Short mmCIF file of N, CA and C in Angstrom, two decimals:
data_model
loop_
_atom_site.label_atom_id
_atom_site.label_comp_id
_atom_site.label_asym_id
_atom_site.label_seq_id
_atom_site.Cartn_x
_atom_site.Cartn_y
_atom_site.Cartn_z
N MET F 1 -26.09 -60.33 -14.54
CA MET F 1 -26.41 -60.57 -13.14
C MET F 1 -25.52 -59.67 -12.29
N CYS F 2 -26.10 -58.83 -11.53
CA CYS F 2 -25.33 -57.90 -10.70
C CYS F 2 -25.72 -58.05 -9.24
N PRO F 3 -24.90 -58.73 -8.44
CA PRO F 3 -25.23 -58.92 -7.03
C PRO F 3 -25.22 -57.63 -6.23
N ILE F 4 -24.43 -56.66 -6.65
CA ILE F 4 -24.38 -55.39 -5.93
C ILE F 4 -25.74 -54.70 -5.99
N ARG F 5 -26.36 -54.70 -7.17
CA ARG F 5 -27.67 -54.06 -7.31
C ARG F 5 -28.72 -54.76 -6.44
N GLY F 6 -28.67 -56.07 -6.38
CA GLY F 6 -29.61 -56.82 -5.55
C GLY F 6 -29.47 -56.51 -4.08
N ILE F 7 -28.26 -56.38 -3.62
CA ILE F 7 -28.01 -56.05 -2.21
C ILE F 7 -28.50 -54.64 -1.91
N CYS F 8 -28.23 -53.73 -2.83
CA CYS F 8 -28.57 -52.33 -2.60
C CYS F 8 -30.07 -52.08 -2.62
N THR F 9 -30.81 -52.77 -3.47
CA THR F 9 -32.25 -52.54 -3.54
C THR F 9 -32.97 -53.09 -2.32
N THR F 10 -32.40 -54.06 -1.64
CA THR F 10 -33.02 -54.57 -0.42
C THR F 10 -32.71 -53.68 0.78
N ALA F 11 -31.72 -52.81 0.64
CA ALA F 11 -31.33 -51.95 1.75
C ALA F 11 -32.27 -50.77 1.92
N GLY F 12 -33.06 -50.44 0.91
CA GLY F 12 -33.98 -49.30 0.99
C GLY F 12 -33.53 -48.18 0.08
N PRO F 13 -34.49 -47.35 -0.35
CA PRO F 13 -34.17 -46.32 -1.34
C PRO F 13 -33.21 -45.25 -0.86
N GLY F 14 -33.19 -44.93 0.40
CA GLY F 14 -32.32 -43.87 0.90
C GLY F 14 -30.86 -44.27 0.96
N THR F 15 -30.60 -45.57 1.08
CA THR F 15 -29.22 -46.03 1.23
C THR F 15 -28.65 -46.64 -0.04
N ILE F 16 -29.39 -46.63 -1.12
CA ILE F 16 -28.93 -47.28 -2.36
C ILE F 16 -27.64 -46.65 -2.86
N ARG F 17 -27.58 -45.36 -3.00
CA ARG F 17 -26.40 -44.70 -3.55
C ARG F 17 -25.17 -44.93 -2.67
N ALA F 18 -25.29 -44.76 -1.38
CA ALA F 18 -24.14 -44.94 -0.49
C ALA F 18 -23.67 -46.39 -0.47
N THR F 19 -24.61 -47.31 -0.44
CA THR F 19 -24.25 -48.73 -0.42
C THR F 19 -23.61 -49.15 -1.73
N GLU F 20 -24.18 -48.70 -2.86
CA GLU F 20 -23.60 -49.02 -4.17
C GLU F 20 -22.18 -48.50 -4.27
N LEU F 21 -21.98 -47.29 -3.82
CA LEU F 21 -20.66 -46.69 -3.88
C LEU F 21 -19.67 -47.45 -3.02
N ALA F 22 -20.08 -47.80 -1.82
CA ALA F 22 -19.19 -48.53 -0.91
C ALA F 22 -18.85 -49.92 -1.45
N LEU F 23 -19.86 -50.63 -1.98
CA LEU F 23 -19.63 -51.98 -2.47
C LEU F 23 -18.89 -52.03 -3.80
N SER F 24 -18.99 -51.00 -4.60
CA SER F 24 -18.37 -51.03 -5.92
C SER F 24 -16.97 -50.42 -5.94
N THR F 25 -16.56 -49.75 -4.89
CA THR F 25 -15.26 -49.11 -4.88
C THR F 25 -14.12 -50.12 -4.96
N PHE F 26 -14.14 -51.14 -4.15
CA PHE F 26 -13.05 -52.13 -4.13
C PHE F 26 -12.93 -52.89 -5.45
N PRO F 27 -14.03 -53.47 -5.97
CA PRO F 27 -13.90 -54.14 -7.28
C PRO F 27 -13.46 -53.20 -8.40
N LEU F 28 -13.90 -51.96 -8.34
CA LEU F 28 -13.51 -50.99 -9.36
C LEU F 28 -12.01 -50.72 -9.30
N LEU F 29 -11.47 -50.57 -8.12
CA LEU F 29 -10.03 -50.37 -7.97
C LEU F 29 -9.25 -51.58 -8.46
N LEU F 30 -9.76 -52.77 -8.20
CA LEU F 30 -9.10 -53.98 -8.67
C LEU F 30 -9.06 -54.06 -10.20
N GLU F 31 -10.10 -53.57 -10.85
CA GLU F 31 -10.15 -53.59 -12.32
C GLU F 31 -9.00 -52.81 -12.93
N PHE F 32 -8.54 -51.77 -12.26
CA PHE F 32 -7.43 -50.98 -12.77
C PHE F 32 -6.08 -51.66 -12.54
N THR F 33 -6.01 -52.57 -11.61
CA THR F 33 -4.75 -53.23 -11.31
C THR F 33 -4.61 -54.62 -11.89
N GLU F 34 -5.73 -55.29 -12.15
CA GLU F 34 -5.68 -56.66 -12.67
C GLU F 34 -6.76 -56.87 -13.72
N LYS F 35 -6.40 -57.55 -14.79
CA LYS F 35 -7.32 -57.81 -15.88
C LYS F 35 -8.43 -58.76 -15.42
N ARG F 36 -9.67 -58.38 -15.68
CA ARG F 36 -10.85 -59.19 -15.38
C ARG F 36 -10.99 -59.54 -13.89
N ALA F 37 -10.69 -58.62 -13.03
CA ALA F 37 -10.76 -58.87 -11.58
C ALA F 37 -12.19 -59.22 -11.15
N TRP F 38 -13.18 -58.52 -11.69
CA TRP F 38 -14.56 -58.82 -11.32
C TRP F 38 -14.90 -60.26 -11.66
N CYS F 39 -14.57 -60.68 -12.86
CA CYS F 39 -14.89 -62.04 -13.32
C CYS F 39 -14.17 -63.10 -12.49
N LYS F 40 -12.94 -62.83 -12.12
CA LYS F 40 -12.13 -63.81 -11.40
C LYS F 40 -12.53 -63.95 -9.93
N TYR F 41 -12.85 -62.83 -9.28
CA TYR F 41 -13.01 -62.86 -7.83
C TYR F 41 -14.42 -62.62 -7.30
N PHE F 42 -15.28 -61.97 -8.06
CA PHE F 42 -16.57 -61.58 -7.51
C PHE F 42 -17.79 -62.14 -8.24
N CYS F 43 -17.68 -62.38 -9.53
CA CYS F 43 -18.84 -62.78 -10.32
C CYS F 43 -19.30 -64.20 -9.96
N PRO F 44 -20.55 -64.38 -9.58
CA PRO F 44 -21.02 -65.72 -9.23
C PRO F 44 -21.06 -66.67 -10.43
N VAL F 45 -21.29 -66.15 -11.62
CA VAL F 45 -21.27 -66.99 -12.82
C VAL F 45 -19.85 -67.50 -13.06
N GLY F 46 -18.87 -66.62 -12.91
CA GLY F 46 -17.47 -67.01 -13.07
C GLY F 46 -17.06 -68.07 -12.06
N ALA F 47 -17.58 -67.99 -10.85
CA ALA F 47 -17.26 -68.98 -9.82
C ALA F 47 -17.78 -70.36 -10.21
N VAL F 48 -18.98 -70.42 -10.75
CA VAL F 48 -19.56 -71.70 -11.17
C VAL F 48 -18.77 -72.28 -12.34
N ILE F 49 -18.46 -71.43 -13.32
CA ILE F 49 -17.69 -71.90 -14.47
C ILE F 49 -16.32 -72.39 -14.03
N GLY F 50 -15.67 -71.67 -13.12
CA GLY F 50 -14.37 -72.09 -12.61
C GLY F 50 -14.43 -73.40 -11.86
N ALA F 51 -15.47 -73.59 -11.06
CA ALA F 51 -15.60 -74.84 -10.31
C ALA F 51 -15.82 -76.02 -11.24
N LEU F 52 -16.59 -75.82 -12.28
CA LEU F 52 -16.82 -76.89 -13.25
C LEU F 52 -15.61 -77.13 -14.14
N GLY F 53 -14.74 -76.13 -14.24
CA GLY F 53 -13.57 -76.24 -15.10
C GLY F 53 -12.60 -77.33 -14.70
N PHE F 54 -12.57 -77.67 -13.43
CA PHE F 54 -11.66 -78.72 -12.97
C PHE F 54 -12.01 -80.07 -13.57
N LYS F 55 -13.27 -80.25 -13.93
CA LYS F 55 -13.74 -81.54 -14.45
C LYS F 55 -13.88 -81.57 -15.97
N LYS F 56 -13.38 -80.54 -16.65
CA LYS F 56 -13.49 -80.50 -18.11
C LYS F 56 -12.80 -81.71 -18.73
N ILE F 57 -13.45 -82.31 -19.70
CA ILE F 57 -12.81 -83.41 -20.41
C ILE F 57 -12.43 -82.99 -21.83
N LEU F 58 -13.03 -81.90 -22.31
CA LEU F 58 -12.69 -81.36 -23.63
C LEU F 58 -12.20 -79.93 -23.49
N GLY F 59 -11.23 -79.57 -24.30
CA GLY F 59 -10.73 -78.21 -24.26
C GLY F 59 -9.56 -78.03 -25.20
N PHE F 60 -9.01 -76.85 -25.17
CA PHE F 60 -7.86 -76.53 -26.02
C PHE F 60 -6.57 -76.88 -25.30
N LYS F 61 -5.60 -77.29 -26.07
CA LYS F 61 -4.27 -77.57 -25.54
C LYS F 61 -3.23 -77.14 -26.58
N ILE F 62 -2.04 -76.86 -26.10
CA ILE F 62 -0.96 -76.38 -26.96
C ILE F 62 0.06 -77.50 -27.15
N ASP F 63 0.52 -77.67 -28.38
CA ASP F 63 1.59 -78.61 -28.68
C ASP F 63 2.91 -77.85 -28.55
N PRO F 64 3.66 -78.04 -27.46
CA PRO F 64 4.90 -77.28 -27.24
C PRO F 64 5.94 -77.49 -28.33
N GLU F 65 5.89 -78.61 -29.03
CA GLU F 65 6.87 -78.86 -30.08
C GLU F 65 6.60 -78.01 -31.31
N LYS F 66 5.33 -77.69 -31.58
CA LYS F 66 4.99 -76.86 -32.73
C LYS F 66 4.97 -75.38 -32.41
N CYS F 67 4.82 -75.05 -31.14
CA CYS F 67 4.70 -73.65 -30.71
C CYS F 67 6.05 -72.94 -30.84
N ILE F 68 6.05 -71.78 -31.49
CA ILE F 68 7.29 -71.00 -31.62
C ILE F 68 7.32 -69.85 -30.62
N LYS F 69 6.36 -69.82 -29.72
CA LYS F 69 6.26 -68.82 -28.65
C LYS F 69 6.14 -67.39 -29.17
N CYS F 70 5.29 -67.22 -30.19
CA CYS F 70 5.04 -65.88 -30.75
C CYS F 70 4.11 -65.07 -29.86
N LYS F 71 3.41 -65.73 -28.95
CA LYS F 71 2.51 -65.12 -27.96
C LYS F 71 1.24 -64.51 -28.55
N ALA F 72 0.92 -64.85 -29.78
CA ALA F 72 -0.31 -64.34 -30.40
C ALA F 72 -1.52 -64.84 -29.63
N CYS F 73 -1.47 -66.08 -29.17
CA CYS F 73 -2.59 -66.66 -28.41
C CYS F 73 -2.78 -65.95 -27.07
N ILE F 74 -1.69 -65.57 -26.45
CA ILE F 74 -1.77 -64.85 -25.17
C ILE F 74 -2.45 -63.50 -25.38
N ARG F 75 -2.11 -62.83 -26.46
CA ARG F 75 -2.67 -61.50 -26.73
C ARG F 75 -4.17 -61.53 -27.03
N VAL F 76 -4.66 -62.60 -27.67
CA VAL F 76 -6.09 -62.63 -28.04
C VAL F 76 -6.97 -63.31 -27.00
N CYS F 77 -6.39 -63.99 -26.04
CA CYS F 77 -7.19 -64.70 -25.03
C CYS F 77 -7.92 -63.68 -24.15
N PRO F 78 -9.26 -63.68 -24.17
CA PRO F 78 -10.01 -62.68 -23.39
C PRO F 78 -10.02 -62.95 -21.89
N THR F 79 -9.66 -64.15 -21.48
CA THR F 79 -9.74 -64.49 -20.06
C THR F 79 -8.39 -64.62 -19.38
N GLY F 80 -7.32 -64.58 -20.13
CA GLY F 80 -5.99 -64.76 -19.54
C GLY F 80 -5.70 -66.20 -19.20
N ALA F 81 -6.35 -67.14 -19.86
CA ALA F 81 -6.16 -68.56 -19.58
C ALA F 81 -4.81 -69.08 -20.08
N ILE F 82 -4.22 -68.38 -21.04
CA ILE F 82 -2.94 -68.79 -21.59
C ILE F 82 -1.85 -67.87 -21.05
N SER F 83 -0.83 -68.47 -20.48
CA SER F 83 0.30 -67.71 -19.94
C SER F 83 1.56 -68.13 -20.67
N GLU F 84 2.65 -67.47 -20.36
CA GLU F 84 3.94 -67.84 -20.97
C GLU F 84 4.31 -69.27 -20.58
N ASN F 85 3.95 -69.67 -19.40
CA ASN F 85 4.20 -71.04 -18.95
C ASN F 85 3.42 -72.05 -19.79
N SER F 86 2.23 -71.66 -20.24
CA SER F 86 1.40 -72.53 -21.07
C SER F 86 2.09 -72.90 -22.38
N LEU F 87 2.86 -71.97 -22.91
CA LEU F 87 3.54 -72.22 -24.17
C LEU F 87 4.58 -73.33 -24.05
N SER F 88 5.16 -73.49 -22.88
CA SER F 88 6.17 -74.54 -22.65
C SER F 88 5.54 -75.85 -22.21
N THR F 89 4.52 -75.77 -21.35
CA THR F 89 3.92 -76.99 -20.81
C THR F 89 2.79 -77.53 -21.69
N GLY F 90 2.17 -76.66 -22.47
CA GLY F 90 1.05 -77.06 -23.31
C GLY F 90 -0.29 -77.01 -22.61
N GLU F 91 -0.31 -76.63 -21.34
CA GLU F 91 -1.55 -76.61 -20.58
C GLU F 91 -2.15 -75.21 -20.53
N ILE F 92 -3.42 -75.14 -20.89
CA ILE F 92 -4.20 -73.91 -20.79
C ILE F 92 -5.08 -74.05 -19.55
N SER F 93 -5.19 -72.99 -18.77
CA SER F 93 -5.96 -73.05 -17.52
C SER F 93 -7.39 -73.52 -17.77
N ARG F 94 -7.75 -74.61 -17.15
CA ARG F 94 -9.11 -75.16 -17.29
C ARG F 94 -10.16 -74.27 -16.66
N THR F 95 -9.80 -73.63 -15.58
CA THR F 95 -10.78 -72.80 -14.87
C THR F 95 -10.99 -71.46 -15.54
N GLU F 96 -10.01 -70.97 -16.29
CA GLU F 96 -10.13 -69.67 -16.95
C GLU F 96 -10.63 -69.77 -18.38
N CYS F 97 -10.33 -70.86 -19.07
CA CYS F 97 -10.66 -71.00 -20.49
C CYS F 97 -12.17 -71.14 -20.69
N ILE F 98 -12.71 -70.33 -21.60
CA ILE F 98 -14.14 -70.40 -21.92
C ILE F 98 -14.36 -71.03 -23.30
N ALA F 99 -13.31 -71.60 -23.87
CA ALA F 99 -13.36 -72.29 -25.16
C ALA F 99 -13.93 -71.42 -26.28
N CYS F 100 -13.48 -70.18 -26.34
CA CYS F 100 -13.97 -69.27 -27.38
C CYS F 100 -13.31 -69.55 -28.72
N GLY F 101 -12.12 -70.16 -28.72
CA GLY F 101 -11.45 -70.53 -29.95
C GLY F 101 -10.60 -69.44 -30.57
N ARG F 102 -10.48 -68.31 -29.91
CA ARG F 102 -9.66 -67.23 -30.47
C ARG F 102 -8.19 -67.63 -30.59
N CYS F 103 -7.70 -68.38 -29.62
CA CYS F 103 -6.31 -68.83 -29.67
C CYS F 103 -6.10 -69.77 -30.86
N TYR F 104 -7.04 -70.64 -31.09
CA TYR F 104 -6.98 -71.58 -32.21
C TYR F 104 -6.99 -70.83 -33.54
N ASP F 105 -7.85 -69.83 -33.65
CA ASP F 105 -7.97 -69.05 -34.88
C ASP F 105 -6.70 -68.27 -35.21
N VAL F 106 -6.02 -67.75 -34.19
CA VAL F 106 -4.88 -66.88 -34.43
C VAL F 106 -3.56 -67.65 -34.60
N CYS F 107 -3.51 -68.90 -34.20
CA CYS F 107 -2.27 -69.68 -34.27
C CYS F 107 -1.98 -70.07 -35.72
N MET F 108 -0.88 -69.54 -36.26
CA MET F 108 -0.51 -69.81 -37.65
C MET F 108 0.36 -71.07 -37.78
N TYR F 109 0.71 -71.68 -36.68
CA TYR F 109 1.63 -72.81 -36.70
C TYR F 109 0.96 -74.13 -36.33
N ASP F 110 -0.37 -74.13 -36.27
CA ASP F 110 -1.14 -75.33 -35.96
C ASP F 110 -0.70 -75.98 -34.64
N ALA F 111 -0.38 -75.12 -33.67
CA ALA F 111 0.11 -75.62 -32.37
C ALA F 111 -1.01 -75.76 -31.34
N ILE F 112 -2.19 -75.27 -31.63
CA ILE F 112 -3.30 -75.35 -30.67
C ILE F 112 -4.37 -76.27 -31.24
N HIS F 113 -4.80 -77.21 -30.41
CA HIS F 113 -5.79 -78.20 -30.83
C HIS F 113 -6.89 -78.31 -29.80
N PHE F 114 -8.07 -78.67 -30.26
CA PHE F 114 -9.21 -78.93 -29.38
C PHE F 114 -9.36 -80.44 -29.28
N GLY F 115 -9.48 -80.93 -28.06
CA GLY F 115 -9.64 -82.37 -27.89
C GLY F 115 -9.78 -82.76 -26.44
N PHE F 116 -9.59 -84.05 -26.18
CA PHE F 116 -9.70 -84.56 -24.82
C PHE F 116 -8.52 -84.09 -23.99
N LEU F 117 -8.80 -83.64 -22.79
CA LEU F 117 -7.78 -83.18 -21.88
C LEU F 117 -7.38 -84.33 -20.96
N PRO F 118 -6.09 -84.42 -20.63
CA PRO F 118 -5.69 -85.47 -19.68
C PRO F 118 -6.31 -85.19 -18.31
N GLN F 119 -6.85 -86.20 -17.68
CA GLN F 119 -7.49 -86.04 -16.38
C GLN F 119 -6.45 -86.12 -15.26
N LYS F 120 -6.52 -85.14 -14.37
CA LYS F 120 -5.60 -85.10 -13.24
C LYS F 120 -6.16 -85.89 -12.09
N VAL F 121 -5.29 -86.59 -11.42
CA VAL F 121 -5.71 -87.44 -10.31
C VAL F 121 -5.73 -86.67 -9.03
#
């Protein structure tokens, strides 16, 4: 789903190239400075997933007592849902996590589990 293309095709054939260039310059620059900038800030699918993420009842969590902070999970996470803070608190970002299971697969210390998440009030 590309909203930029939809906007540009409604503008008319003569302005498609200029409009596409103008609209894509800022997100493109952000991609070089921040990982997954398009997905985090502009993608409408990402916005819906993020909004629903607050209400997740199932997901991955880290057991801080078993975690040796090798950071293997951080390296394989495609969305950046796991941070250095996650290793200490055990919380993986609900809005960023897509439950791909890569962190679970790479953890050699059985510190990551899938289950019910504590509900925040």
